[in-house]
PDB file of C-alpha atoms and ligand atoms in Angstrom:
ATOM      1  CA  MET A   1      93.208 126.066 120.646  1.00 96.00           C
ATOM      2  CA  ARG A   2      95.647 124.109 118.632  1.00 97.00           C
ATOM      3  CA  ALA A   3      96.616 122.041 121.576  1.00 98.00           C
ATOM      4  CA  ALA A   4      92.888 121.582 122.571  1.00 98.00           C
ATOM      5  CA  LEU A   5      92.299 120.225 119.067  1.00 98.00           C
ATOM      6  CA  GLU A   6      95.376 117.793 119.431  1.00 98.00           C
ATOM      7  CA  GLU A   7      93.646 116.331 122.863  1.00 98.00           C
ATOM      8  CA  ALA A   8      90.081 116.117 120.839  1.00 98.00           C
ATOM      9  CA  VAL A   9      92.004 113.912 118.450  1.00 98.00           C
ATOM     10  CA  ARG A  10      93.157 111.813 121.320  1.00 98.00           C
ATOM     11  CA  ALA A  11      89.787 111.474 122.250  1.00 98.00           C
ATOM     12  CA  TYR A  12      88.911 110.483 118.859  1.00 97.00           C
ATOM     13  CA  GLU A  13      91.655 107.871 118.395  1.00 97.00           C
ATOM     14  CA  ALA A  14      90.321 106.607 121.958  1.00 97.00           C
ATOM     15  CA  GLY A  15      86.586 106.026 120.284  1.00 96.00           C
ATOM     16  CA  GLU A  16      85.427 108.906 122.822  1.00 97.00           C
ATOM     17  CA  VAL A  17      83.446 111.843 121.432  1.00 97.00           C
ATOM     18  CA  PRO A  18      86.192 114.119 120.259  1.00 98.00           C
ATOM     19  CA  ILE A  19      86.083 117.017 122.522  1.00 98.00           C
ATOM     20  CA  GLY A  20      89.526 118.294 123.951  1.00 98.00           C
ATOM     21  CA  ALA A  21      90.284 121.270 126.374  1.00 98.00           C
ATOM     22  CA  VAL A  22      93.558 123.141 127.796  1.00 98.00           C
ATOM     23  CA  VAL A  23      94.059 125.470 130.538  1.00 98.00           C
ATOM     24  CA  VAL A  24      96.347 128.098 129.896  1.00 98.00           C
ATOM     25  CA  ALA A  25      98.037 130.456 132.597  1.00 98.00           C
ATOM     26  CA  GLY A  26     100.437 133.117 130.807  1.00 96.00           C
ATOM     27  CA  ASP A  27     101.773 131.374 127.814  1.00 94.00           C
ATOM     28  CA  ARG A  28     102.233 127.876 129.590  1.00 97.00           C
ATOM     29  CA  ILE A  29      99.868 124.845 129.408  1.00 98.00           C
ATOM     30  CA  ILE A  30      98.901 123.926 133.088  1.00 98.00           C
ATOM     31  CA  GLY A  31      96.043 121.675 132.445  1.00 98.00           C
ATOM     32  CA  ARG A  32      94.840 119.231 129.438  1.00 98.00           C
ATOM     33  CA  GLY A  33      91.801 116.858 129.046  1.00 98.00           C
ATOM     34  CA  TYR A  34      89.912 114.997 126.437  1.00 98.00           C
ATOM     35  CA  ASN A  35      86.657 113.564 126.905  1.00 98.00           C
ATOM     36  CA  GLN A  36      87.020 110.243 128.761  1.00 98.00           C
ATOM     37  CA  THR A  37      83.401 109.167 129.794  1.00 97.00           C
ATOM     38  CA  GLU A  38      83.681 105.735 127.810  1.00 96.00           C
ATOM     39  CA  SER A  39      87.012 104.608 129.259  1.00 96.00           C
ATOM     40  CA  LEU A  40      86.508 105.960 132.630  1.00 97.00           C
ATOM     41  CA  ARG A  41      82.737 104.975 132.866  1.00 97.00           C
ATOM     42  CA  ASP A  42      82.190 108.432 134.259  1.00 97.00           C
ATOM     43  CA  VAL A  43      79.572 110.555 133.051  1.00 97.00           C
ATOM     44  CA  THR A  44      81.645 113.467 134.564  1.00 97.00           C
ATOM     45  CA  ALA A  45      84.816 112.903 132.612  1.00 98.00           C
ATOM     46  CA  HIS A  46      84.317 115.526 129.978  1.00 98.00           C
ATOM     47  CA  ALA A  47      87.354 117.100 128.643  1.00 98.00           C
ATOM     48  CA  GLU A  48      86.614 120.622 130.397  1.00 98.00           C
ATOM     49  CA  MET A  49      86.224 118.861 133.778  1.00 98.00           C
ATOM     50  CA  LEU A  50      89.549 116.800 133.286  1.00 98.00           C
ATOM     51  CA  ALA A  51      91.474 120.002 132.257  1.00 98.00           C
ATOM     52  CA  LEU A  52      90.040 122.137 135.173  1.00 98.00           C
ATOM     53  CA  THR A  53      91.106 119.466 137.717  1.00 98.00           C
ATOM     54  CA  SER A  54      94.433 119.183 136.022  1.00 98.00           C
ATOM     55  CA  ALA A  55      95.097 122.915 136.324  1.00 98.00           C
ATOM     56  CA  GLN A  56      93.916 123.262 139.782  1.00 98.00           C
ATOM     57  CA  ASN A  57      96.501 120.442 140.693  1.00 98.00           C
ATOM     58  CA  THR A  58      99.061 122.183 138.710  1.00 97.00           C
ATOM     59  CA  LEU A  59      98.439 125.387 140.598  1.00 97.00           C
ATOM     60  CA  GLY A  60      97.639 124.067 143.941  1.00 97.00           C
ATOM     61  CA  ALA A  61      94.419 126.573 143.559  1.00 96.00           C
ATOM     62  CA  LYS A  62      90.860 125.792 143.259  1.00 96.00           C
ATOM     63  CA  VAL A  63      90.055 129.181 141.432  1.00 97.00           C
ATOM     64  CA  LEU A  64      91.633 130.205 138.181  1.00 98.00           C
ATOM     65  CA  PRO A  65      90.825 133.736 137.348  1.00 98.00           C
ATOM     66  CA  GLU A  66      94.085 134.398 135.287  1.00 97.00           C
ATOM     67  CA  CYS A  67      93.603 131.449 133.074  1.00 98.00           C
ATOM     68  CA  VAL A  68      92.145 130.843 129.976  1.00 98.00           C
ATOM     69  CA  LEU A  69      90.137 127.507 129.227  1.00 98.00           C
ATOM     70  CA  TYR A  70      90.036 126.602 125.623  1.00 98.00           C
ATOM     71  CA  VAL A  71      87.718 123.839 124.497  1.00 98.00           C
ATOM     72  CA  THR A  72      86.868 122.598 121.181  1.00 98.00           C
ATOM     73  CA  VAL A  73      83.148 122.472 121.476  1.00 98.00           C
ATOM     74  CA  GLU A  74      80.683 124.582 123.440  1.00 98.00           C
ATOM     75  CA  PRO A  75      80.528 123.313 127.135  1.00 98.00           C
ATOM     76  CA  CYS A  76      77.321 121.465 128.299  1.00 98.00           C
ATOM     77  CA  VAL A  77      75.948 123.250 131.693  1.00 98.00           C
ATOM     78  CA  MET A  78      77.643 120.778 134.108  1.00 98.00           C
ATOM     79  CA  CYS A  79      80.879 122.212 132.471  1.00 98.00           C
ATOM     80  CA  ALA A  80      79.613 125.548 132.488  1.00 98.00           C
ATOM     81  CA  GLY A  81      79.012 125.182 136.241  1.00 98.00           C
ATOM     82  CA  ALA A  82      82.434 123.962 136.958  1.00 98.00           C
ATOM     83  CA  ILE A  83      83.928 126.872 134.811  1.00 98.00           C
ATOM     84  CA  ARG A  84      81.828 129.346 137.107  1.00 98.00           C
ATOM     85  CA  TRP A  85      83.130 127.430 140.277  1.00 98.00           C
ATOM     86  CA  SER A  86      86.624 128.133 139.227  1.00 98.00           C
ATOM     87  CA  ARG A  87      86.084 131.615 138.202  1.00 98.00           C
ATOM     88  CA  VAL A  88      87.867 130.869 135.017  1.00 98.00           C
ATOM     89  CA  GLY A  89      89.154 134.460 133.679  1.00 98.00           C
ATOM     90  CA  ARG A  90      88.301 133.587 130.133  1.00 98.00           C
ATOM     91  CA  LEU A  91      86.536 130.648 128.255  1.00 98.00           C
ATOM     92  CA  VAL A  92      87.270 130.164 124.336  1.00 98.00           C
ATOM     93  CA  TRP A  93      85.328 127.496 122.609  1.00 98.00           C
ATOM     94  CA  GLY A  94      85.307 126.294 118.840  1.00 98.00           C
ATOM     95  CA  CYS A  95      82.179 125.325 117.369  1.00 98.00           C
ATOM     96  CA  ASP A  96      79.084 125.971 119.256  1.00 98.00           C
ATOM     97  CA  GLU A  97      76.785 122.623 120.440  1.00 97.00           C
ATOM     98  CA  PRO A  98      73.200 123.470 119.259  1.00 95.00           C
ATOM     99  CA  LYS A  99      71.650 120.733 121.456  1.00 95.00           C
ATOM    100  CA  VAL A 100      73.431 120.347 124.934  1.00 96.00           C
ATOM    101  CA  GLY A 101      75.525 123.697 124.861  1.00 98.00           C
ATOM    102  CA  PHE A 102      75.032 125.746 128.030  1.00 98.00           C
ATOM    103  CA  THR A 103      73.823 128.704 126.101  1.00 97.00           C
ATOM    104  CA  THR A 104      70.724 126.797 124.925  1.00 97.00           C
ATOM    105  CA  ILE A 105      69.742 127.341 128.704  1.00 96.00           C
ATOM    106  CA  SER A 106      71.374 130.484 129.744  1.00 96.00           C
ATOM    107  CA  SER A 107      74.628 132.251 129.126  1.00 94.00           C
ATOM    108  CA  GLU A 108      74.478 133.456 132.744  1.00 96.00           C
ATOM    109  CA  ILE A 109      75.686 130.110 134.269  1.00 97.00           C
ATOM    110  CA  LEU A 110      79.004 131.485 133.885  1.00 97.00           C
ATOM    111  CA  HIS A 111      80.723 133.586 136.409  1.00 97.00           C
ATOM    112  CA  PRO A 112      80.133 137.286 135.496  1.00 96.00           C
ATOM    113  CA  LYS A 113      83.553 138.090 135.300  1.00 96.00           C
ATOM    114  CA  THR A 114      84.259 135.508 132.957  1.00 98.00           C
ATOM    115  CA  THR A 115      84.916 136.986 129.221  1.00 98.00           C
ATOM    116  CA  VAL A 116      84.034 134.292 126.442  1.00 98.00           C
ATOM    117  CA  SER A 117      85.133 133.878 122.709  1.00 98.00           C
ATOM    118  CA  ARG A 118      83.701 131.615 120.394  1.00 97.00           C
ATOM    119  CA  GLY A 119      83.995 130.130 116.905  1.00 97.00           C
ATOM    120  CA  ILE A 120      87.858 129.869 116.977  1.00 97.00           C
ATOM    121  CA  LEU A 121      89.197 126.956 114.679  1.00 97.00           C
ATOM    122  CA  ALA A 122      85.287 126.073 114.663  1.00 98.00           C
ATOM    123  CA  ASP A 123      85.729 124.295 111.434  1.00 98.00           C
ATOM    124  CA  GLU A 124      88.327 121.781 112.690  1.00 98.00           C
ATOM    125  CA  ALA A 125      86.307 120.977 115.835  1.00 98.00           C
ATOM    126  CA  ARG A 126      82.992 120.446 113.938  1.00 98.00           C
ATOM    127  CA  GLU A 127      84.653 118.300 111.412  1.00 98.00           C
ATOM    128  CA  LEU A 128      86.127 116.062 113.932  1.00 97.00           C
ATOM    129  CA  MET A 129      82.648 115.651 115.717  1.00 97.00           C
ATOM    130  CA  ARG A 130      80.896 115.000 112.181  1.00 97.00           C
ATOM    131  CA  ARG A 131      83.273 112.399 111.245  1.00 97.00           C
ATOM    132  CA  PHE A 132      83.167 110.654 114.534  1.00 97.00           C
ATOM    133  CA  PHE A 133      79.237 110.564 114.533  1.00 95.00           C
ATOM    134  CA  GLU A 134      79.159 109.550 110.763  1.00 95.00           C
ATOM    135  CA  GLU A 135      81.744 106.697 111.486  1.00 93.00           C
ATOM    136  CA  ARG A 136      79.456 105.675 114.622  1.00 88.00           C
ATOM    137  CA  ARG A 137      76.426 105.452 112.350  1.00 87.00           C
ATOM    138  CA  VAL A 138      78.047 103.338 109.515  1.00 79.00           C
ATOM    139  CA  GLY A 139      78.891 100.923 112.452  1.00 68.00           C
ATOM    140  CA  LYS A 140      82.765 101.326 111.860  1.00 56.00           C
TER     141      LYS A 140
HETATM  142 ZN1   ZN B 201      80.412 118.899 129.674  1.00 74.13          ZN
END
């Protein structure tokens, strides 16, 4: 999750909503991503989507049942759908996303075999988000 937070800081520094993700296989990071919806002008360029694509390219496989996806903020429904199709073995997120997190719709969007942990380094992830939106409000 530390590595995912580092990705989130990269997003923050690029003026993007600061969310980061990594995919881990064994003890190796095989995919990384941070939110790039502004720089790529692509609403699908969420951290999780980019990390999944990067992991799939690394492995040359479209499904990731042996992998763990760490993301700093609870995924949205789009990403939860992609996590389902990727059959990620385990999903770990930092802070909850009470507005657009997938669990506000249904936890069953995920693949039934995917296990979930939440609240890991949540304070750091939440603080980064809070700071980003606060700076936006005061027009920095
Ligand atoms: Zn998303």
